[in-house]
mmCIF file of C-alpha atoms and ligand atoms in Angstrom:
data_model
loop_
_atom_site.group_PDB
_atom_site.id
_atom_site.type_symbol
_atom_site.label_atom_id
_atom_site.label_comp_id
_atom_site.label_asym_id
_atom_site.label_seq_id
_atom_site.Cartn_x
_atom_site.Cartn_y
_atom_site.Cartn_z
ATOM 1 C CA UNK A 573 6.301 -11.978 -18.341
ATOM 2 C CA UNK A 574 6.641 -12.014 -14.554
ATOM 3 C CA UNK A 575 8.604 -9.136 -13.033
ATOM 4 C CA UNK A 576 10.115 -8.693 -9.591
ATOM 5 C CA UNK A 577 11.525 -5.633 -7.868
ATOM 6 C CA UNK A 578 14.682 -6.226 -5.808
ATOM 7 C CA UNK A 579 16.044 -3.669 -3.375
ATOM 8 C CA UNK A 580 19.171 -3.976 -1.278
ATOM 9 C CA UNK A 581 20.531 -1.711 1.401
ATOM 10 C CA UNK A 582 23.503 -2.360 3.629
ATOM 11 C CA UNK A 583 24.736 -0.453 6.641
ATOM 12 C CA UNK A 584 27.240 -0.617 9.447
ATOM 13 C CA UNK A 585 26.810 0.257 13.083
ATOM 14 C CA UNK A 586 29.300 3.007 13.980
ATOM 15 C CA UNK A 587 30.076 5.117 17.044
ATOM 16 C CA UNK A 588 29.174 4.471 20.647
ATOM 17 C CA UNK A 589 26.677 5.729 23.205
ATOM 18 C CA UNK A 590 24.948 8.921 22.098
ATOM 19 C CA UNK A 591 27.016 8.926 18.859
ATOM 20 C CA UNK A 592 25.956 5.418 17.787
ATOM 21 C CA UNK A 593 24.221 5.266 14.425
ATOM 22 C CA UNK A 594 23.774 3.159 11.280
ATOM 23 C CA UNK A 595 26.073 4.319 8.488
ATOM 24 C CA UNK A 596 24.935 3.640 4.929
ATOM 25 C CA UNK A 597 27.364 1.364 3.052
ATOM 26 C CA UNK A 598 25.654 0.376 -0.138
ATOM 27 C CA UNK A 599 22.294 0.277 -1.892
ATOM 28 C CA UNK A 600 20.949 -1.026 -5.188
ATOM 29 C CA UNK A 601 17.697 -1.734 -6.892
ATOM 30 C CA UNK A 602 16.496 -3.593 -9.950
ATOM 31 C CA UNK A 603 13.317 -4.729 -11.707
ATOM 32 C CA UNK A 604 14.016 -8.048 -13.422
ATOM 33 C CA UNK A 605 12.184 -11.034 -14.820
ATOM 34 C CA UNK A 606 11.555 -14.070 -12.670
ATOM 35 C CA UNK A 607 14.459 -16.089 -14.103
ATOM 36 C CA UNK A 608 17.029 -13.478 -13.045
ATOM 37 C CA UNK A 609 15.840 -12.948 -9.461
ATOM 38 C CA UNK A 610 18.220 -15.396 -7.794
ATOM 39 C CA UNK A 611 21.348 -14.302 -9.703
ATOM 40 C CA UNK A 612 20.617 -10.587 -9.247
ATOM 41 C CA UNK A 613 19.942 -11.125 -5.567
ATOM 42 C CA UNK A 614 23.304 -12.800 -4.968
ATOM 43 C CA UNK A 615 25.085 -10.116 -7.035
ATOM 44 C CA UNK A 616 23.513 -7.493 -4.757
ATOM 45 C CA UNK A 617 24.692 -9.299 -1.651
ATOM 46 C CA UNK A 618 28.195 -9.541 -3.164
ATOM 47 C CA UNK A 619 28.120 -5.815 -3.849
ATOM 48 C CA UNK A 620 27.215 -5.105 -0.236
ATOM 49 C CA UNK A 621 29.839 -7.495 1.169
ATOM 50 C CA UNK A 622 32.709 -6.134 -0.930
ATOM 51 C CA UNK A 623 32.021 -2.416 -0.715
ATOM 52 C CA UNK A 624 34.953 -0.043 -0.246
ATOM 53 C CA UNK A 625 32.973 1.888 2.399
ATOM 54 C CA UNK A 626 33.307 -1.038 4.832
ATOM 55 C CA UNK A 627 32.012 -4.363 6.041
ATOM 56 C CA UNK A 628 28.246 -4.199 6.569
ATOM 57 C CA UNK A 629 26.654 -5.665 9.663
ATOM 58 C CA UNK A 630 23.137 -5.239 8.320
ATOM 59 C CA UNK A 631 21.967 -6.163 4.822
ATOM 60 C CA UNK A 632 18.334 -5.971 3.839
ATOM 61 C CA UNK A 633 17.147 -7.451 0.533
ATOM 62 C CA UNK A 634 13.503 -6.945 -0.348
ATOM 63 C CA UNK A 635 11.952 -8.853 -3.252
ATOM 64 C CA UNK A 636 8.450 -7.989 -4.461
ATOM 65 C CA UNK A 637 6.399 -9.162 -7.402
ATOM 66 C CA UNK A 638 5.467 -6.360 -9.795
ATOM 67 C CA UNK A 639 2.465 -6.456 -12.119
ATOM 68 C CA UNK A 640 3.585 -6.022 -15.733
ATOM 69 C CA UNK A 641 0.768 -3.577 -16.548
ATOM 70 C CA UNK A 642 1.788 -1.336 -13.627
ATOM 71 C CA UNK A 643 5.163 -0.726 -15.289
ATOM 72 C CA UNK A 644 5.713 2.470 -17.289
ATOM 73 C CA UNK A 645 8.304 2.268 -20.076
ATOM 74 C CA UNK A 646 10.238 5.503 -20.659
ATOM 75 C CA UNK A 647 12.828 6.481 -23.252
ATOM 76 C CA UNK A 648 16.089 7.542 -21.620
ATOM 77 C CA UNK A 649 16.834 11.259 -21.644
ATOM 78 C CA UNK A 650 19.264 12.131 -24.440
ATOM 79 C CA UNK A 651 22.818 12.340 -23.092
ATOM 80 C CA UNK A 652 25.386 15.082 -23.704
ATOM 81 C CA UNK A 653 28.648 15.778 -21.908
ATOM 82 C CA UNK A 654 30.564 18.841 -20.863
ATOM 83 C CA UNK A 655 34.301 18.579 -20.204
ATOM 84 C CA UNK A 656 35.755 21.028 -17.727
ATOM 85 C CA UNK A 657 39.196 21.555 -16.207
ATOM 86 C CA UNK A 658 38.158 22.224 -12.624
ATOM 87 C CA UNK A 659 35.301 21.365 -10.293
ATOM 88 C CA UNK A 660 34.534 25.080 -9.961
ATOM 89 C CA UNK A 661 34.020 25.312 -13.724
ATOM 90 C CA UNK A 662 31.830 22.205 -13.532
ATOM 91 C CA UNK A 663 29.647 23.632 -10.781
ATOM 92 C CA UNK A 664 29.383 26.972 -12.578
ATOM 93 C CA UNK A 665 28.266 25.173 -15.716
ATOM 94 C CA UNK A 666 25.624 23.220 -13.757
ATOM 95 C CA UNK A 667 24.248 26.374 -12.134
ATOM 96 C CA UNK A 668 24.269 28.194 -15.486
ATOM 97 C CA UNK A 669 22.130 25.435 -17.032
ATOM 98 C CA UNK A 670 19.696 25.186 -14.152
ATOM 99 C CA UNK A 671 19.024 28.770 -13.080
ATOM 100 C CA UNK A 672 17.037 29.747 -16.227
ATOM 101 C CA UNK A 673 14.662 26.848 -15.466
ATOM 102 C CA UNK A 674 14.023 28.194 -11.975
ATOM 103 C CA UNK A 675 12.358 31.344 -13.304
ATOM 104 C CA UNK A 676 8.740 30.190 -13.363
ATOM 105 C CA UNK A 677 8.275 30.881 -9.668
ATOM 106 C CA UNK A 678 9.327 34.490 -10.091
ATOM 107 C CA UNK A 679 8.628 37.426 -12.348
ATOM 108 C CA UNK A 680 12.197 38.767 -12.842
ATOM 109 C CA UNK A 681 15.174 37.344 -14.697
ATOM 110 C CA UNK A 682 17.738 40.136 -14.189
ATOM 111 C CA UNK A 683 21.451 39.335 -13.789
ATOM 112 C CA UNK A 684 21.068 40.102 -10.094
ATOM 113 C CA UNK A 685 18.185 37.663 -9.787
ATOM 114 C CA UNK A 686 20.141 34.919 -11.613
ATOM 115 C CA UNK A 687 23.067 35.533 -9.227
ATOM 116 C CA UNK A 688 20.690 35.125 -6.255
ATOM 117 C CA UNK A 689 19.368 31.834 -7.658
ATOM 118 C CA UNK A 690 22.921 30.620 -8.167
ATOM 119 C CA UNK A 691 23.794 31.384 -4.526
ATOM 120 C CA UNK A 692 20.600 29.674 -3.412
ATOM 121 C CA UNK A 693 21.457 26.535 -5.381
ATOM 122 C CA UNK A 694 24.945 26.469 -3.895
ATOM 123 C CA UNK A 695 23.462 26.804 -0.395
ATOM 124 C CA UNK A 696 20.876 24.054 -1.037
ATOM 125 C CA UNK A 697 23.542 21.742 -2.419
ATOM 126 C CA UNK A 698 25.558 22.007 0.806
ATOM 127 C CA UNK A 699 22.395 21.187 2.783
ATOM 128 C CA UNK A 700 22.020 17.910 0.843
ATOM 129 C CA UNK A 701 25.453 16.556 1.876
ATOM 130 C CA UNK A 702 24.318 14.832 5.106
ATOM 131 C CA UNK A 703 20.967 13.704 3.614
ATOM 132 C CA UNK A 704 20.298 10.085 2.599
ATOM 133 C CA UNK A 705 17.844 10.926 -0.168
ATOM 134 C CA UNK A 706 17.300 13.962 -2.348
ATOM 135 C CA UNK A 707 16.065 17.403 -1.452
ATOM 136 C CA UNK A 708 12.721 18.341 -3.026
ATOM 137 C CA UNK A 709 12.747 22.106 -3.493
ATOM 138 C CA UNK A 710 9.728 24.096 -4.617
ATOM 139 C CA UNK A 711 10.860 26.840 -7.013
ATOM 140 C CA UNK A 712 7.477 28.573 -6.710
ATOM 141 C CA UNK A 713 7.638 29.134 -2.943
ATOM 142 C CA UNK A 714 11.295 28.536 -2.010
ATOM 143 C CA UNK A 715 10.217 25.822 0.428
ATOM 144 C CA UNK A 716 11.697 22.385 0.985
ATOM 145 C CA UNK A 717 8.998 19.756 0.561
ATOM 146 C CA UNK A 718 10.551 16.512 1.810
ATOM 147 C CA UNK A 719 8.344 15.088 4.595
ATOM 148 C CA UNK A 720 11.557 14.248 6.502
ATOM 149 C CA UNK A 721 14.401 16.722 5.874
ATOM 150 C CA UNK A 722 17.131 14.410 7.163
ATOM 151 C CA UNK A 723 16.026 11.474 5.061
ATOM 152 C CA UNK A 724 15.015 13.375 1.935
ATOM 153 C CA UNK A 725 13.025 11.835 -0.898
ATOM 154 C CA UNK A 726 14.181 8.728 -2.758
ATOM 155 C CA UNK A 727 13.271 7.722 -6.290
ATOM 156 C CA UNK A 728 12.742 3.952 -6.294
ATOM 157 C CA UNK A 729 11.261 1.097 -8.367
ATOM 158 C CA UNK A 730 13.211 1.588 -11.572
ATOM 159 C CA UNK A 731 15.676 -0.205 -13.819
ATOM 160 C CA UNK A 732 16.938 -0.277 -17.388
ATOM 161 C CA UNK A 733 14.646 -2.133 -19.799
ATOM 162 C CA UNK A 734 16.095 -5.458 -21.034
ATOM 163 C CA UNK A 735 18.960 -5.161 -18.619
ATOM 164 C CA UNK A 736 20.296 -8.669 -18.158
ATOM 165 C CA UNK A 737 23.267 -7.512 -16.142
ATOM 166 C CA UNK A 738 23.835 -9.441 -12.917
ATOM 167 C CA UNK A 739 27.211 -7.907 -12.153
ATOM 168 C CA UNK A 740 27.254 -6.659 -8.566
ATOM 169 C CA UNK A 741 29.516 -3.683 -9.310
ATOM 170 C CA UNK A 742 28.084 -0.191 -9.323
ATOM 171 C CA UNK A 743 27.948 1.542 -12.692
ATOM 172 C CA UNK A 744 27.369 5.172 -11.791
ATOM 173 C CA UNK A 745 26.271 6.313 -15.239
ATOM 174 C CA UNK A 746 23.846 3.428 -15.916
ATOM 175 C CA UNK A 747 22.132 3.828 -12.559
ATOM 176 C CA UNK A 748 22.038 7.619 -12.840
ATOM 177 C CA UNK A 749 20.488 7.767 -16.345
ATOM 178 C CA UNK A 750 17.693 5.455 -15.168
ATOM 179 C CA UNK A 751 17.043 7.509 -12.046
ATOM 180 C CA UNK A 752 17.299 10.873 -13.852
ATOM 181 C CA UNK A 753 14.864 9.722 -16.561
ATOM 182 C CA UNK A 754 12.318 8.644 -13.970
ATOM 183 C CA UNK A 755 12.754 11.854 -11.965
ATOM 184 C CA UNK A 756 12.425 14.092 -15.053
ATOM 185 C CA UNK A 757 9.051 12.464 -15.790
ATOM 186 C CA UNK A 758 7.608 13.035 -12.322
ATOM 187 C CA UNK A 759 4.650 15.478 -12.165
ATOM 188 C CA UNK A 760 5.825 19.075 -11.708
ATOM 189 C CA UNK A 761 9.535 18.231 -11.959
ATOM 190 C CA UNK A 762 11.630 21.058 -13.395
ATOM 191 C CA UNK A 763 15.204 19.758 -13.137
ATOM 192 C CA UNK A 764 17.636 17.677 -11.114
ATOM 193 C CA UNK A 765 21.160 18.441 -9.981
ATOM 194 C CA UNK A 766 23.394 15.609 -8.778
ATOM 195 C CA UNK A 767 26.890 15.207 -7.416
ATOM 196 C CA UNK A 768 27.976 11.697 -6.411
ATOM 197 C CA UNK A 769 28.873 11.120 -2.762
ATOM 198 C CA UNK A 770 31.486 8.572 -3.873
ATOM 199 C CA UNK A 771 34.886 10.136 -3.090
ATOM 200 C CA UNK A 772 36.343 8.333 -6.129
ATOM 201 C CA UNK A 773 33.743 9.670 -8.588
ATOM 202 C CA UNK A 774 33.796 13.304 -9.667
ATOM 203 C CA UNK A 775 31.328 13.285 -12.586
ATOM 204 C CA UNK A 776 27.895 14.714 -11.867
ATOM 205 C CA UNK A 777 24.941 15.838 -13.938
ATOM 206 C CA UNK A 778 22.015 18.126 -14.444
ATOM 207 C CA UNK A 779 18.898 16.691 -16.039
ATOM 208 C CA UNK A 780 15.436 17.665 -17.148
ATOM 209 C CA UNK A 781 13.031 16.958 -19.998
ATOM 210 C CA UNK A 782 14.258 20.218 -21.614
ATOM 211 C CA UNK A 783 17.992 19.800 -21.062
ATOM 212 C CA UNK A 784 18.212 16.027 -21.370
ATOM 213 C CA UNK A 785 20.904 14.356 -19.254
ATOM 214 C CA UNK A 786 23.965 16.600 -19.199
ATOM 215 C CA UNK A 787 27.044 14.884 -17.770
ATOM 216 C CA UNK A 788 29.484 17.342 -16.276
ATOM 217 C CA UNK A 789 32.753 15.493 -16.079
ATOM 218 C CA UNK A 790 34.138 17.197 -12.972
ATOM 219 C CA UNK A 791 31.917 18.598 -10.243
ATOM 220 C CA UNK A 792 34.085 18.011 -7.192
ATOM 221 C CA UNK A 793 37.671 17.152 -6.337
ATOM 222 C CA UNK A 794 38.850 13.551 -6.007
ATOM 223 C CA UNK A 795 38.638 12.325 -2.407
ATOM 224 C CA UNK A 796 35.723 14.598 -1.495
ATOM 225 C CA UNK A 797 32.959 12.564 0.194
ATOM 226 C CA UNK A 798 30.340 15.285 -0.190
ATOM 227 C CA UNK A 799 27.592 14.767 -2.711
ATOM 228 C CA UNK A 800 23.855 15.099 -3.003
ATOM 229 C CA UNK A 801 20.781 15.510 -5.156
ATOM 230 C CA UNK A 802 18.321 18.352 -5.547
ATOM 231 C CA UNK A 803 14.977 17.796 -7.263
ATOM 232 C CA UNK A 804 13.605 21.160 -8.374
ATOM 233 C CA UNK A 805 9.816 21.022 -8.387
ATOM 234 C CA UNK A 806 7.210 23.626 -9.347
ATOM 235 C CA UNK A 807 4.079 23.547 -7.187
ATOM 236 C CA UNK A 808 2.300 25.692 -9.816
ATOM 237 C CA UNK A 809 2.456 22.701 -12.131
ATOM 238 C CA UNK A 810 1.526 19.715 -9.951
ATOM 239 C CA UNK A 811 0.665 18.609 -6.435
ATOM 240 C CA UNK A 812 3.641 17.639 -4.319
ATOM 241 C CA UNK A 813 1.846 14.450 -3.157
ATOM 242 C CA UNK A 814 1.552 13.323 -6.794
ATOM 243 C CA UNK A 815 5.224 14.024 -7.420
ATOM 244 C CA UNK A 816 6.358 12.088 -4.317
ATOM 245 C CA UNK A 817 3.956 9.230 -5.078
ATOM 246 C CA UNK A 818 5.433 8.938 -8.590
ATOM 247 C CA UNK A 819 9.044 9.068 -7.368
ATOM 248 C CA UNK A 820 8.527 6.503 -4.630
ATOM 249 C CA UNK A 821 5.879 4.150 -5.999
ATOM 250 C CA UNK A 822 5.639 4.185 -9.796
ATOM 251 C CA UNK A 823 7.407 1.249 -11.432
ATOM 252 C CA UNK A 824 9.518 2.411 -14.349
ATOM 253 C CA UNK A 825 11.724 0.687 -16.920
ATOM 254 C CA UNK A 826 13.977 2.919 -18.992
ATOM 255 C CA UNK A 827 14.897 2.142 -22.568
ATOM 256 C CA UNK A 828 18.540 3.097 -23.043
ATOM 257 C CA UNK A 829 19.864 3.122 -26.612
ATOM 258 C CA UNK A 830 23.246 1.356 -27.001
ATOM 259 C CA UNK A 831 26.290 3.626 -26.454
ATOM 260 C CA UNK A 832 24.319 6.503 -24.990
ATOM 261 C CA UNK A 833 26.940 7.466 -22.405
ATOM 262 C CA UNK A 834 28.269 10.389 -24.487
HETATM 263 C C1 LIG B 1451 25.814 8.509 -7.743
HETATM 264 O O1 LIG B 1451 26.934 8.160 -7.348
HETATM 265 O O2 LIG B 1451 24.783 7.981 -7.335
HETATM 266 C C2 LIG B 1451 25.680 9.627 -8.743
HETATM 267 C C3 LIG B 1451 26.191 9.210 -10.062
HETATM 268 C C4 LIG B 1451 26.362 10.348 -11.027
HETATM 269 C C5 LIG B 1451 26.703 9.800 -12.398
HETATM 270 C C6 LIG B 1451 27.140 10.839 -13.335
HETATM 271 C C7 LIG B 1451 27.557 10.241 -14.693
HETATM 272 O O3 LIG B 1451 28.527 9.502 -14.739
HETATM 273 O O4 LIG B 1451 26.900 10.539 -15.687
#
């Protein structure tokens, strides 16, 4: 079968003079068979042109042929969900799940140490809010490893296996389970923490090979535009170059069992 990768990003020019910049409006990516390229491409353009964030004045669609034997097929992480009443409870739950995984860079696991890691995660999360991609944080050294801190690192070249969907609308869960599964399989990856930057979407997740994909149904308050991703990496386990290469270059299709959205 012949496969193609399609990537779309749309932005709008905002501000004037020294404040002028391109504001991100919408982005999407797929890996589909040849027959679906045209339909998926127009659905992407529709998505960009009808986005609630505004009318784009720049849309870039990139279409590339992908060799079938370069594609890795992965099974989706198993999905569980945690219902919470408040975003504070949701964040606490996320930190509680992640902090024990951050221990390998350190020799202590006292309550005080866990509290420190929790504060660190909270601080890192706030630093991701203005970033376009994810933060790549080394739990062994406490260093940020993104080559460009403003841009962050982006996981790309991925889609759901057998996805025939050409609908232009964003499905947060479907896109996130694909991305989280790819990220969890990157060399040296320990865990991921994600909060959507969509003000209308309050569900976030933590994910790792150990935890699976844990949906936390409320991680921020409705209307809040802040969101971000942290990839927790352990440089004792792999080279950062290999991790970034996998995230940005490896082509991955994720097998999602029916009704896996917990
Ligand atoms: C995003 O908006 O890119 C993040 C989506 C998080 C999805 C969480 C879920 O519904 O499981």
